[in-house]
N, CA and C atoms as an extended XYZ file, in Angstrom:
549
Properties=species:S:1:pos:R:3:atomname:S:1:resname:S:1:resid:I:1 pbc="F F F"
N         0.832       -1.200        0.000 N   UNK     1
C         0.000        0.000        0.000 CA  UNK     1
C         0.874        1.261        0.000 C   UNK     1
N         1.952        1.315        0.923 N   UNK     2
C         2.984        2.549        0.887 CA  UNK     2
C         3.994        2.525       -0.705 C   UNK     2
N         4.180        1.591       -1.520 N   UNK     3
C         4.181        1.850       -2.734 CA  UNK     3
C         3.493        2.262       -3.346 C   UNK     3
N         2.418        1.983       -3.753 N   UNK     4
C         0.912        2.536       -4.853 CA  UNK     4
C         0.864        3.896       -3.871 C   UNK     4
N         0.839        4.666       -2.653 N   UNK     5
C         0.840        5.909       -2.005 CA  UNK     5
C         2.039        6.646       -2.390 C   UNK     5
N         3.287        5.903       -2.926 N   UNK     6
C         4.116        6.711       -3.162 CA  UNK     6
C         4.325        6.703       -4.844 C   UNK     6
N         4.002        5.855       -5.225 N   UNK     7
C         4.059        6.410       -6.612 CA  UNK     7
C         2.660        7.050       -7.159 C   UNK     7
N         1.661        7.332       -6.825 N   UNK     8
C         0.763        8.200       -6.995 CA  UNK     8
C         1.393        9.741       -6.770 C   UNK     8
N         2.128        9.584       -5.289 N   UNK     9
C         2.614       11.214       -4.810 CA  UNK     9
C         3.389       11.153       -5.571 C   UNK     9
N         4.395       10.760       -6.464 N   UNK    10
C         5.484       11.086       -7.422 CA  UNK    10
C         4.764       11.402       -8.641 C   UNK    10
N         3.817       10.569       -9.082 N   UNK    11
C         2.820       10.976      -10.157 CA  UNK    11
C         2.416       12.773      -10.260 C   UNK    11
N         1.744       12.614       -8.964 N   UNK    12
C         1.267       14.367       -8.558 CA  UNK    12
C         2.699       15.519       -8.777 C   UNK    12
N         3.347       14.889       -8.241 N   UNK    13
C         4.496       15.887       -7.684 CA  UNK    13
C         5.053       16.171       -9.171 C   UNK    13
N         5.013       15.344      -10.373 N   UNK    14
C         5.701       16.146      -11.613 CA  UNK    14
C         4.084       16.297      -12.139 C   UNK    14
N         3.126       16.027      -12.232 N   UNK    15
C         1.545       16.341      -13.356 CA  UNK    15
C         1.456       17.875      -12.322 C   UNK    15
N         1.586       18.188      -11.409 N   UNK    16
C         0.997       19.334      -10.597 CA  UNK    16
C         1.976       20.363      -11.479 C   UNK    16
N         2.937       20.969      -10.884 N   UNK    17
C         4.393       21.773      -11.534 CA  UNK    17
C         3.586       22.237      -13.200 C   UNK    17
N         3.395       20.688      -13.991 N   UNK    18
C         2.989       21.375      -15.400 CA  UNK    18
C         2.042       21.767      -15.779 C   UNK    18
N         1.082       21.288      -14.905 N   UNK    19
C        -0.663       21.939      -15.108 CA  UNK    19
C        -0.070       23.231      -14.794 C   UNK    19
N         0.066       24.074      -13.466 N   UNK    20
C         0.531       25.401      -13.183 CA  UNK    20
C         1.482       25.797      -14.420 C   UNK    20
N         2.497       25.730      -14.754 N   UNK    21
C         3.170       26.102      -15.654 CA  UNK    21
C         1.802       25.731      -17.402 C   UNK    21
N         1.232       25.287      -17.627 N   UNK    22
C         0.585       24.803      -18.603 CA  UNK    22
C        -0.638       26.265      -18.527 C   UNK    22
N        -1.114       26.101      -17.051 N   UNK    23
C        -2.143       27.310      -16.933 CA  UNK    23
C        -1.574       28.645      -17.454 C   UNK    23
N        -0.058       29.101      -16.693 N   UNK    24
C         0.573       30.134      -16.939 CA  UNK    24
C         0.988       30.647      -18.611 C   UNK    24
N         1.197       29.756      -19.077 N   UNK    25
C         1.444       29.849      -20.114 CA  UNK    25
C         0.125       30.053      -20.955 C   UNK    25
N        -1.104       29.722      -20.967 N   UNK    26
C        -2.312       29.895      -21.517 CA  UNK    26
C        -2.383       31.452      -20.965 C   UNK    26
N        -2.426       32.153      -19.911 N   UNK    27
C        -2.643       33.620      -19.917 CA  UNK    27
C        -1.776       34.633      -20.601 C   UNK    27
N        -0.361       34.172      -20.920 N   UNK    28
C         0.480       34.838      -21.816 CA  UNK    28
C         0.334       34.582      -23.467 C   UNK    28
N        -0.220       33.455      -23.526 N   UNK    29
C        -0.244       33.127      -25.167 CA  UNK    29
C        -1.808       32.418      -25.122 C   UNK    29
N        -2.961       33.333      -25.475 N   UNK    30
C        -4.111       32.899      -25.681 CA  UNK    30
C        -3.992       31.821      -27.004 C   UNK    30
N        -4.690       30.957      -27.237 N   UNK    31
C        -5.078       29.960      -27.894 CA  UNK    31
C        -6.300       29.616      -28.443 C   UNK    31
N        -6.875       29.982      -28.076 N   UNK    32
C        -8.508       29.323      -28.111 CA  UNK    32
C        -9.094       30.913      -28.498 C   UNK    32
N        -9.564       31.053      -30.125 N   UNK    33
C        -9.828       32.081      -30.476 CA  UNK    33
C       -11.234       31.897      -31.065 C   UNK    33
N       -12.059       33.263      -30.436 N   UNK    34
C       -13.448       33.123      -30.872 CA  UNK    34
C       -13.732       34.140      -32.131 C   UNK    34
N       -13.825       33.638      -33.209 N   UNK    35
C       -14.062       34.342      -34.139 CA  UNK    35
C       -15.159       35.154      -34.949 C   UNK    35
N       -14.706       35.889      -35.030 N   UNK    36
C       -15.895       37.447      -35.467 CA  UNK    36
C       -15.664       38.436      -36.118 C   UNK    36
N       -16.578       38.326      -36.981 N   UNK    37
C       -16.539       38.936      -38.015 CA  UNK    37
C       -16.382       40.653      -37.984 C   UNK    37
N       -15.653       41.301      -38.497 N   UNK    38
C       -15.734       43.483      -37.952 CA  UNK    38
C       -17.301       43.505      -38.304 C   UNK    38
N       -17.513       44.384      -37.314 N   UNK    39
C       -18.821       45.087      -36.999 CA  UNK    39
C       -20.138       43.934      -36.265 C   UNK    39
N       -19.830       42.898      -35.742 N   UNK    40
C       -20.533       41.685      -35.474 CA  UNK    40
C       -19.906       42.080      -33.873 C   UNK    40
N       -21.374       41.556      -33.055 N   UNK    41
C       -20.950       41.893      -31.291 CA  UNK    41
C       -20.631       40.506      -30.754 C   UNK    41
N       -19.163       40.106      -30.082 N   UNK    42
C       -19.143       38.882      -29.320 CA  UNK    42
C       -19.023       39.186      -27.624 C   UNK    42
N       -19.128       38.553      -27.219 N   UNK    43
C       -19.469       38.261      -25.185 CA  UNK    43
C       -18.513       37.973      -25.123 C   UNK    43
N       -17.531       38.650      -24.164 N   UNK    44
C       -16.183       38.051      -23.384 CA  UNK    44
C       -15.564       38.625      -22.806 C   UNK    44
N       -15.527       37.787      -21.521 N   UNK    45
C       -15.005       38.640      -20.123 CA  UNK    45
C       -15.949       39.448      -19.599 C   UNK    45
N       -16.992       38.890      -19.555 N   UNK    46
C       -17.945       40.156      -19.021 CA  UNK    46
C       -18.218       40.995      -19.183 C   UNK    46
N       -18.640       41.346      -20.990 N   UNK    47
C       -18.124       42.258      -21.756 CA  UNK    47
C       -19.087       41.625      -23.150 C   UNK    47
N       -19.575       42.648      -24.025 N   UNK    48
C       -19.630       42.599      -25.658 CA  UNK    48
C       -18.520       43.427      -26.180 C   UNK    48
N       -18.390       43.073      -27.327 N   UNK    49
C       -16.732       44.222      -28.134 CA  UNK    49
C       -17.518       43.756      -29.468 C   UNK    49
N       -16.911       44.678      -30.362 N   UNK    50
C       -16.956       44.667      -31.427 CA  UNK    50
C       -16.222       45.593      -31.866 C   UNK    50
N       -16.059       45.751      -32.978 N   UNK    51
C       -14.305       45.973      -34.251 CA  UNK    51
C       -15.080       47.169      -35.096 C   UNK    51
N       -15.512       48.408      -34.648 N   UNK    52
C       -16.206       49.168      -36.229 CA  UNK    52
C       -15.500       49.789      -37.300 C   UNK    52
N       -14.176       49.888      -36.613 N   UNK    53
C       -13.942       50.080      -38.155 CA  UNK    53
C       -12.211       50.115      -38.161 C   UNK    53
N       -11.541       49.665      -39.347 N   UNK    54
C        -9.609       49.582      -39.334 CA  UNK    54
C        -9.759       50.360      -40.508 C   UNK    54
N        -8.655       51.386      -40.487 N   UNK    55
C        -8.560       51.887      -41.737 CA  UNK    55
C        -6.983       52.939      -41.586 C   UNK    55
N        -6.202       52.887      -42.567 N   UNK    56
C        -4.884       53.303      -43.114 CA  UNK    56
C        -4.877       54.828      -42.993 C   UNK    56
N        -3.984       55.393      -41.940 N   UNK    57
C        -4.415       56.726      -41.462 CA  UNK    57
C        -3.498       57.035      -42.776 C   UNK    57
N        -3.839       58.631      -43.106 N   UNK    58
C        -2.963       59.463      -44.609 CA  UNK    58
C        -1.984       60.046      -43.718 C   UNK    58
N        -0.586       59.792      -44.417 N   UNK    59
C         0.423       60.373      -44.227 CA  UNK    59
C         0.343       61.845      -43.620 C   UNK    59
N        -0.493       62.761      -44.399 N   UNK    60
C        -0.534       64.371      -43.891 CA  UNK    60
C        -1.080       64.480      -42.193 C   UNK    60
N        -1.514       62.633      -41.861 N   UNK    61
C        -2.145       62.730      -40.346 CA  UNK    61
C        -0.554       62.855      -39.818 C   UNK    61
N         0.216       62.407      -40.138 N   UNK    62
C         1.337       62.380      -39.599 CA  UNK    62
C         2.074       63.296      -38.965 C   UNK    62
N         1.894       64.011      -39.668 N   UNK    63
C         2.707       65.509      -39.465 CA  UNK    63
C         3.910       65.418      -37.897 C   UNK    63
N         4.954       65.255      -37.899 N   UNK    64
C         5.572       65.398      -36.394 CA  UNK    64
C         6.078       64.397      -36.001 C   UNK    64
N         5.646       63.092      -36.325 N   UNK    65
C         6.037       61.673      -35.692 CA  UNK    65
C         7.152       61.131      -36.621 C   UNK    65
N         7.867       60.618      -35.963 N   UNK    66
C         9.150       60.036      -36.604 CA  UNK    66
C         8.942       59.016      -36.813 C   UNK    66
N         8.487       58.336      -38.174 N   UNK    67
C         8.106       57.027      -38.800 CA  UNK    67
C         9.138       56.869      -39.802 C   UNK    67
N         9.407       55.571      -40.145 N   UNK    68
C        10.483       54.698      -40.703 CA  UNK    68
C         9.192       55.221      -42.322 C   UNK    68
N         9.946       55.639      -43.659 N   UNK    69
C         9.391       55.523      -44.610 CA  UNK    69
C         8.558       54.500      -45.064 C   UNK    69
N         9.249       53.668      -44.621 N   UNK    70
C         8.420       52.015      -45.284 CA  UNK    70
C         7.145       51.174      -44.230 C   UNK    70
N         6.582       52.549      -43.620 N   UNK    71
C         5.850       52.179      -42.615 CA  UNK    71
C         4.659       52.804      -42.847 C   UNK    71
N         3.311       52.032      -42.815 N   UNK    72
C         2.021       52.672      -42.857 CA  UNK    72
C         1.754       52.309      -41.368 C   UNK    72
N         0.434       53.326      -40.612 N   UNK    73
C        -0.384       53.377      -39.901 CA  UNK    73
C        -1.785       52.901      -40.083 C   UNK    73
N        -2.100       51.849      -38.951 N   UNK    74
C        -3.267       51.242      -39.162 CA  UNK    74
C        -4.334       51.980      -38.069 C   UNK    74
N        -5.460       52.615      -37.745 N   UNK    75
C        -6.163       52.600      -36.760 CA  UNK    75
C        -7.643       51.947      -36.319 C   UNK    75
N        -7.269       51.511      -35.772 N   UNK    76
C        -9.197       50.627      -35.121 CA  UNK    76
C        -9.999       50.937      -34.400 C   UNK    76
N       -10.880       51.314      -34.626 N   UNK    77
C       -11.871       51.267      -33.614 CA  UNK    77
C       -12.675       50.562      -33.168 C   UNK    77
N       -12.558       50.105      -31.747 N   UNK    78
C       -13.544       49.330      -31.298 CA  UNK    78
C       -14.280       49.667      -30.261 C   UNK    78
N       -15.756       48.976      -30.081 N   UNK    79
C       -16.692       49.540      -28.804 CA  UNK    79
C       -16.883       48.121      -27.818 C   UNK    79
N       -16.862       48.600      -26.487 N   UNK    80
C       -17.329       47.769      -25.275 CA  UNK    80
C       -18.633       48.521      -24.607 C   UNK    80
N       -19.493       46.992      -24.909 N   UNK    81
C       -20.339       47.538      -23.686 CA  UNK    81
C       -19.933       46.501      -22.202 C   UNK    81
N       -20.095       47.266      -21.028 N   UNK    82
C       -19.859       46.063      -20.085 CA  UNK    82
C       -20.742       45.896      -19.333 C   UNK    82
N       -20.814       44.343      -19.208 N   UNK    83
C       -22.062       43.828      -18.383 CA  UNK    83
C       -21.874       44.346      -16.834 C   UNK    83
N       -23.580       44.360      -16.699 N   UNK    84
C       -23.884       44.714      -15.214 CA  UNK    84
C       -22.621       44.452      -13.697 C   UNK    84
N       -22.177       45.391      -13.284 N   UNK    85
C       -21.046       44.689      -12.530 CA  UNK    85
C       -19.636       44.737      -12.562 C   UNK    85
N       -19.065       44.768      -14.008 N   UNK    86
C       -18.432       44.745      -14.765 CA  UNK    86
C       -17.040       46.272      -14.682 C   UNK    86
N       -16.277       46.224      -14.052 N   UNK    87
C       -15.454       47.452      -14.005 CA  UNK    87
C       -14.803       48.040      -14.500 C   UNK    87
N       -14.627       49.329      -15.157 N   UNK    88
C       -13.886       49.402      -16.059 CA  UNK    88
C       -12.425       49.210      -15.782 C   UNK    88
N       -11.769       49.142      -15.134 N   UNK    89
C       -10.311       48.671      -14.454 CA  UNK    89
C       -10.624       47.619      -14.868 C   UNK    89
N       -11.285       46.593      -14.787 N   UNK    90
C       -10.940       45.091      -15.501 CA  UNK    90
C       -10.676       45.053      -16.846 C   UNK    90
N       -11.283       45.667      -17.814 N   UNK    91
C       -11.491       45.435      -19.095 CA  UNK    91
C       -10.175       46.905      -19.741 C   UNK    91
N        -9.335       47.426      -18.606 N   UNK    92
C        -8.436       48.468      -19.208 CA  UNK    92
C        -7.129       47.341      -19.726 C   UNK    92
N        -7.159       46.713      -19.345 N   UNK    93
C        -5.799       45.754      -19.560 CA  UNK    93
C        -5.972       44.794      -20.821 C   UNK    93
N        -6.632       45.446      -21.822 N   UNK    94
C        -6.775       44.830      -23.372 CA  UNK    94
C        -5.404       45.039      -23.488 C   UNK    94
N        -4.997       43.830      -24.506 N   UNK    95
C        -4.144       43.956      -25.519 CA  UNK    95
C        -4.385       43.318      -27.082 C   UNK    95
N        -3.687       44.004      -27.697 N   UNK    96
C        -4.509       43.544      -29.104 CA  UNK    96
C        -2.857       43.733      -29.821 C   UNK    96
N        -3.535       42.744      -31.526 N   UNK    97
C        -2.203       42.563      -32.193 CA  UNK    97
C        -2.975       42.161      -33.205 C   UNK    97
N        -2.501       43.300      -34.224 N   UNK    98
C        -2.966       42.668      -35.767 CA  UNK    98
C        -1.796       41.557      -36.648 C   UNK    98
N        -2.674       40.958      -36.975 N   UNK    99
C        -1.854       39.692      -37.323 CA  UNK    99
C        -1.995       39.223      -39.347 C   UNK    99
N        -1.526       39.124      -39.721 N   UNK   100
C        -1.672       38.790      -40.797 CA  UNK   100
C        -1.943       37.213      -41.337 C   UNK   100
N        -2.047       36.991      -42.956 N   UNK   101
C        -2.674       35.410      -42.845 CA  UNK   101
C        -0.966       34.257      -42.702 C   UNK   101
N         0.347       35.179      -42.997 N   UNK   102
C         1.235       34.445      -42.657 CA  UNK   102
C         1.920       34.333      -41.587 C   UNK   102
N         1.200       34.646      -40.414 N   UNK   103
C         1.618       34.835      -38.710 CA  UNK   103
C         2.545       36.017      -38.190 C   UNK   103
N         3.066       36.753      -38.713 N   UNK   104
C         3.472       37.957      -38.873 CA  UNK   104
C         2.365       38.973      -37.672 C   UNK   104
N         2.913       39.537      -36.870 N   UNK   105
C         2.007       40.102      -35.802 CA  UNK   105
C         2.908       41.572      -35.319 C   UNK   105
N         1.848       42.537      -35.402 N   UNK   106
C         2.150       44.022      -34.758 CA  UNK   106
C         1.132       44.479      -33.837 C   UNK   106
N         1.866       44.622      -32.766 N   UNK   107
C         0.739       44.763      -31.596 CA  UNK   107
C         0.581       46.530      -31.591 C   UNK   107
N        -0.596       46.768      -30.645 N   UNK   108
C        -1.156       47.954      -30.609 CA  UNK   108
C        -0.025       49.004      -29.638 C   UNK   108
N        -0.468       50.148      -30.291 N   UNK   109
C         0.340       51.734      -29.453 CA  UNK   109
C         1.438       51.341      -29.531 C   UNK   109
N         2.430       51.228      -30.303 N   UNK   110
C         4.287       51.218      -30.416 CA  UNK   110
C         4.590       52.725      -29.796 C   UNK   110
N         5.163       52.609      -29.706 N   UNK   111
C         6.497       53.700      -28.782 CA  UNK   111
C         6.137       55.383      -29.995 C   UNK   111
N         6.548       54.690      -30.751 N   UNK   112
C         6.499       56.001      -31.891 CA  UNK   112
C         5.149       56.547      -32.264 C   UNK   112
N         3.935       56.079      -31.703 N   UNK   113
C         2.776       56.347      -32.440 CA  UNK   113
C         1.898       56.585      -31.084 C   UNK   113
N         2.203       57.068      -29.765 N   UNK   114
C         1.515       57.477      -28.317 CA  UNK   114
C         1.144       58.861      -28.977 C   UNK   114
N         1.703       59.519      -29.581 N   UNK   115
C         1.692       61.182      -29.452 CA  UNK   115
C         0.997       61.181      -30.436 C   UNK   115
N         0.043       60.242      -31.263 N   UNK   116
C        -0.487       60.096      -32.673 CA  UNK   116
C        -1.397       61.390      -32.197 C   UNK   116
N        -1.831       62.638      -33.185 N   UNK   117
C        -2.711       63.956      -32.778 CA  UNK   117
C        -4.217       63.541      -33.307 C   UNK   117
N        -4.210       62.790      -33.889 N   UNK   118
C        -5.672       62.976      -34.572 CA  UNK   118
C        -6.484       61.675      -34.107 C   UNK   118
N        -6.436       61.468      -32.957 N   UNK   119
C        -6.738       60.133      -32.337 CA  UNK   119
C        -7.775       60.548      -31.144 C   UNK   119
N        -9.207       61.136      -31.091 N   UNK   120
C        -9.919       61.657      -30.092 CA  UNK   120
C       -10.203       60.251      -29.618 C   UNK   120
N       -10.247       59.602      -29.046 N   UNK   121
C       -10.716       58.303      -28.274 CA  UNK   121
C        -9.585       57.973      -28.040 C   UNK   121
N       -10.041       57.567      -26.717 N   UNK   122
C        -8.714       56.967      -25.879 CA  UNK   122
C        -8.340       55.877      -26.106 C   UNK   122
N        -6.844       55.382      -25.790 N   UNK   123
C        -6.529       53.996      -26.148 CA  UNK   123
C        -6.488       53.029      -25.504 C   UNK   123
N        -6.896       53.375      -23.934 N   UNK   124
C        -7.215       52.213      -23.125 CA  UNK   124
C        -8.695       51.647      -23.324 C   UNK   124
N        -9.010       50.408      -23.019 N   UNK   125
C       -10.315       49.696      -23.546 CA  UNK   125
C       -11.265       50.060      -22.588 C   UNK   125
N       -10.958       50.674      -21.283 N   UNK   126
C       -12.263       51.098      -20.048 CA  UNK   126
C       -12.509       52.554      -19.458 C   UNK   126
N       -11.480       53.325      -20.435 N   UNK   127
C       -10.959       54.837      -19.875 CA  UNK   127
C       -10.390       55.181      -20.541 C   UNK   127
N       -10.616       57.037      -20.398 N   UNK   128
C        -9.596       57.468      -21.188 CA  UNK   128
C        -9.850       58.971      -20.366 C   UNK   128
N        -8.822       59.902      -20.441 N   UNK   129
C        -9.089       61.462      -20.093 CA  UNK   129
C        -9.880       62.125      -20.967 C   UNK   129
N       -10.600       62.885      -20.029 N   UNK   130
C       -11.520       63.840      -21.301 CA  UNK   130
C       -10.955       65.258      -21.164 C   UNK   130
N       -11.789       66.088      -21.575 N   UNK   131
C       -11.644       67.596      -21.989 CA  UNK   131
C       -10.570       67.886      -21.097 C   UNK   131
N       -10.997       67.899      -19.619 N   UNK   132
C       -10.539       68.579      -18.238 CA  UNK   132
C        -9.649       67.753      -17.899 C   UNK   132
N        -8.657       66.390      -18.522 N   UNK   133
C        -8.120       65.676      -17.945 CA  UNK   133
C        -8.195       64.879      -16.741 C   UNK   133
N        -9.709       65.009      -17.157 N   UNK   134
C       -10.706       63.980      -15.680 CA  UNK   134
C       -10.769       62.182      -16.063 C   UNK   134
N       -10.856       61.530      -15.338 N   UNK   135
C       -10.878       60.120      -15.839 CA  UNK   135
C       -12.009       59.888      -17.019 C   UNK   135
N       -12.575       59.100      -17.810 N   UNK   136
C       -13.662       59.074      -18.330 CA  UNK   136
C       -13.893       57.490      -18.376 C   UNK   136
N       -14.832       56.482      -17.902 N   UNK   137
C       -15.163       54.992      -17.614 CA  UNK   137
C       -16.006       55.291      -18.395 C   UNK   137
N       -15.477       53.487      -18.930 N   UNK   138
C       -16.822       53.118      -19.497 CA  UNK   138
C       -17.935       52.639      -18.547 C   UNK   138
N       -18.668       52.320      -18.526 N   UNK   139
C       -20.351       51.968      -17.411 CA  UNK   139
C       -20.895       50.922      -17.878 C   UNK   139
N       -21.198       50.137      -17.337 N   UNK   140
C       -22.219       48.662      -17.915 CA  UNK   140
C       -23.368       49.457      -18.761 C   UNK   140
N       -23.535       48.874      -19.193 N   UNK   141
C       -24.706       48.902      -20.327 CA  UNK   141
C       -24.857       49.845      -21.445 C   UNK   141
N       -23.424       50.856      -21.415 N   UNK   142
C       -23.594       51.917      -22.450 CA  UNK   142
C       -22.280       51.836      -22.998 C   UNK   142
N       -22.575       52.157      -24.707 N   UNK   143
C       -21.436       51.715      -25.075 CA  UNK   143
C       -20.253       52.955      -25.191 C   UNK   143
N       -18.720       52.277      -25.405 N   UNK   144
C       -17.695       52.561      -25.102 CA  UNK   144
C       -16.587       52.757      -26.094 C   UNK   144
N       -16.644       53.753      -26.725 N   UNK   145
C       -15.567       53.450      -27.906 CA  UNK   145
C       -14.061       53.762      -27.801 C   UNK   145
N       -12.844       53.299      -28.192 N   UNK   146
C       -11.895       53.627      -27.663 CA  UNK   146
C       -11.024       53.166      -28.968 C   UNK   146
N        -9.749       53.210      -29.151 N   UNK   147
C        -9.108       53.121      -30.559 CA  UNK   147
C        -7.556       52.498      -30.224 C   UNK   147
N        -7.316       51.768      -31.316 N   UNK   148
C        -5.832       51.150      -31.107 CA  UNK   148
C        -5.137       51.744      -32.382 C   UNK   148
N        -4.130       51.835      -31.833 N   UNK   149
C        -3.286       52.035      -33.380 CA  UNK   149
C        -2.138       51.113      -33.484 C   UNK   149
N        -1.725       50.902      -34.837 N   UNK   150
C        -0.737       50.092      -34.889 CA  UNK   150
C         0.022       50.219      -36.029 C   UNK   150
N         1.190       50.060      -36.272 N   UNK   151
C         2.560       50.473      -37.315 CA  UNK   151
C         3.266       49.081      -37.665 C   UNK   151
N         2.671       49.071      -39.614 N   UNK   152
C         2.880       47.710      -40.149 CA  UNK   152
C         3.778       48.341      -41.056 C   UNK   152
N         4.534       47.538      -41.723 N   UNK   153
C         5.138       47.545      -43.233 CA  UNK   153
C         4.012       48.394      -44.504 C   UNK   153
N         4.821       48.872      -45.106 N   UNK   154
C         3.803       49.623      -46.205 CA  UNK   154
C         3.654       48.778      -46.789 C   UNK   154
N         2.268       48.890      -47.923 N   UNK   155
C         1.863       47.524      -48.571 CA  UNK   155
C         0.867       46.491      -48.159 C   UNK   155
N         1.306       46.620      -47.014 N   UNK   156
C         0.307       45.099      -46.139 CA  UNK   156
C        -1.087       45.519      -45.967 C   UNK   156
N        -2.217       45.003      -47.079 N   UNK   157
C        -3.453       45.004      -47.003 CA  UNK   157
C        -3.729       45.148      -45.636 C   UNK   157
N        -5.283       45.685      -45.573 N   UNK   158
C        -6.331       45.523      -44.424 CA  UNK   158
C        -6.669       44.288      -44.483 C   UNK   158
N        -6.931       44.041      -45.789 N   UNK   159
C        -8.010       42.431      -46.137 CA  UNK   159
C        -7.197       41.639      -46.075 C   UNK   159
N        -8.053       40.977      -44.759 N   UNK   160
C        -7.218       39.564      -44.321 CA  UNK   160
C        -6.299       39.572      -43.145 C   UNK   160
N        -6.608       40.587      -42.737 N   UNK   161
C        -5.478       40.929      -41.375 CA  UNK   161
C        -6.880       40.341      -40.621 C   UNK   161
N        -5.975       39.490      -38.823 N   UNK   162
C        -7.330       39.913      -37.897 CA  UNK   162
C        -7.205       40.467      -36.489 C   UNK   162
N        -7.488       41.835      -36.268 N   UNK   163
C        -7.372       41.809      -35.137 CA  UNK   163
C        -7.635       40.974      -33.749 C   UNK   163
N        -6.797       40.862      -33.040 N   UNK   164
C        -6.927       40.168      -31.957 CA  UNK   164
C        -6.784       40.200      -30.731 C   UNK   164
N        -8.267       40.314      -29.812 N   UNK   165
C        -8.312       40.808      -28.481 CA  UNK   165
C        -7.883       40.146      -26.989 C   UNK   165
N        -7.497       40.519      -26.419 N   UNK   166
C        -7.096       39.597      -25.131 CA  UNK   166
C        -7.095       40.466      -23.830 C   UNK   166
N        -7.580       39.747      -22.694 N   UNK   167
C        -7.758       40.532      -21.303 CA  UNK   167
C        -6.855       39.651      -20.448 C   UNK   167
N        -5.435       39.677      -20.696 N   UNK   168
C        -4.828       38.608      -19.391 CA  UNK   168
C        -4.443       38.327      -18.121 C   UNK   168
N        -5.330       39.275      -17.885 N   UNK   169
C        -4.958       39.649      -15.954 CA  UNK   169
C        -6.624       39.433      -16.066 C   UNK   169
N        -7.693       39.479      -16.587 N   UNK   170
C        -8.787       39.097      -16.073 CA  UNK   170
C        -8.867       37.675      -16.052 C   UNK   170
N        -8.932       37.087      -16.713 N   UNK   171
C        -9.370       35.629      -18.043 CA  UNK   171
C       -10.325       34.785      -16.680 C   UNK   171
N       -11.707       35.444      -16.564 N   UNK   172
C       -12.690       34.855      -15.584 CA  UNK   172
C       -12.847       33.765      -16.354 C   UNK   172
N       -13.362       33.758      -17.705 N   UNK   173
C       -13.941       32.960      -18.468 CA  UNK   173
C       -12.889       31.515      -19.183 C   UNK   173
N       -12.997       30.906      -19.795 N   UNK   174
C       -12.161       30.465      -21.001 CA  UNK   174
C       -10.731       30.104      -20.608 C   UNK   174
N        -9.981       29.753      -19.875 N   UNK   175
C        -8.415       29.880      -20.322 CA  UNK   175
C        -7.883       30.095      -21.522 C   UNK   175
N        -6.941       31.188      -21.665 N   UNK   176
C        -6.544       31.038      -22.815 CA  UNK   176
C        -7.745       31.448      -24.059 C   UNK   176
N        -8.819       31.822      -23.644 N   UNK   177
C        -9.672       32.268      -24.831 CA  UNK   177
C        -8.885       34.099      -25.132 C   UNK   177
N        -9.309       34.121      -26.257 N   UNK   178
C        -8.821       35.392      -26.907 CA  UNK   178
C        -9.878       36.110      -28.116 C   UNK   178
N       -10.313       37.428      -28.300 N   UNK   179
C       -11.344       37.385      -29.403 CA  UNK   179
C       -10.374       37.364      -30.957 C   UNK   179
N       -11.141       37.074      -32.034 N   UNK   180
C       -10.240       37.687      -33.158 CA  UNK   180
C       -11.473       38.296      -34.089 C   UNK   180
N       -11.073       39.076      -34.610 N   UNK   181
C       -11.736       40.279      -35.551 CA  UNK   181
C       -11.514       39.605      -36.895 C   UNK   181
N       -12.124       39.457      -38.080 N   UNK   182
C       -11.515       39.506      -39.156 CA  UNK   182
C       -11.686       40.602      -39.836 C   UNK   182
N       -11.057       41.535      -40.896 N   UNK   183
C       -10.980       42.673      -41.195 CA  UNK   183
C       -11.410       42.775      -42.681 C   UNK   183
């Protein structure tokens, strides 16, 4: 009996370590992607989102920012409504990354594109400052629009890119679930 008790606890003692490490690794690299179409509303995290609109900002938006020539600007807009309960501090810790169909990925707000001027919506997903530099939350049940930007290679279509959403300090729902946009 103290054999079969000890090789069970040796069993546990290496399956435990990789489930934890297996979990950890699912909140850094989502997997499990729910797919949706731009302008279509999906549920997640206690939360609807939807994608209204990506589109290739014009160079003359530029004016001031130090961009590599061979670089276009992408910007998105997307809206949250959040369910009853729902805080906007939970849903501020989006991260998103447009991805292309050959795995190629540029994530949102790069270093060079914070000071972007023509960007009225904020870029966090639950807040943003308004006029007076007062906080501004989003609220359950009303919707929330807020904008990502992101800096691809010139050339690289919209069509067929998909944006892709993730909350990894919340993840109530899903392990490892993540939304994706198609564009």
């Amino acid at each position: 009996a103290w054999l079969l008790g000890a090789l069970a606890l040796a069993a546990w003692a290496f399956w435990w370590p990789y489930y934890q490490d297996r979990k950890d690794y699912r909140l850094s690299h989502p997997s499990v992607p729910r797919e949706t179409p731009a302008g279509a509303w999906v549920h997640y995290e206690n939360a609807r989102w939807r994608l209204l609109e990506a589109r290739v900002v014009a160079p003359t938006d530029l004016a001031g920012l130090q961009l590599r020539p061979d670089s276009q600007v992408v910007l998105a807009t997307l809206e949250v409504i959040l369910d009853n309960g729902t805080a906007a501090e939970n849903v501020d810790s989006c991260k998103s990354v447009l991805r292309d169909p050959a795995g190629r990925q540029w994530k949102a707000q790069p270093l060079a594109l914070l000071r972007y001027p023509q960007r009225p919506l904020g870029r966090s997903c639950g807040s943003r400052l308004g006029d007076g530099l007062e906080r501004v939350n989003a609220r359950p049940g009303r919707p929330f629009r807020f904008q990502q930007i992101y800096q691809l290679p010139r050339g690289v279509p919209l069509a067929g890119l998909q944006l892709e959403l993730s909350l990894p300090r919340l993840e109530r729902e899903e392990r490892g679930a993540y939304v994706r946009f198609t564009l």
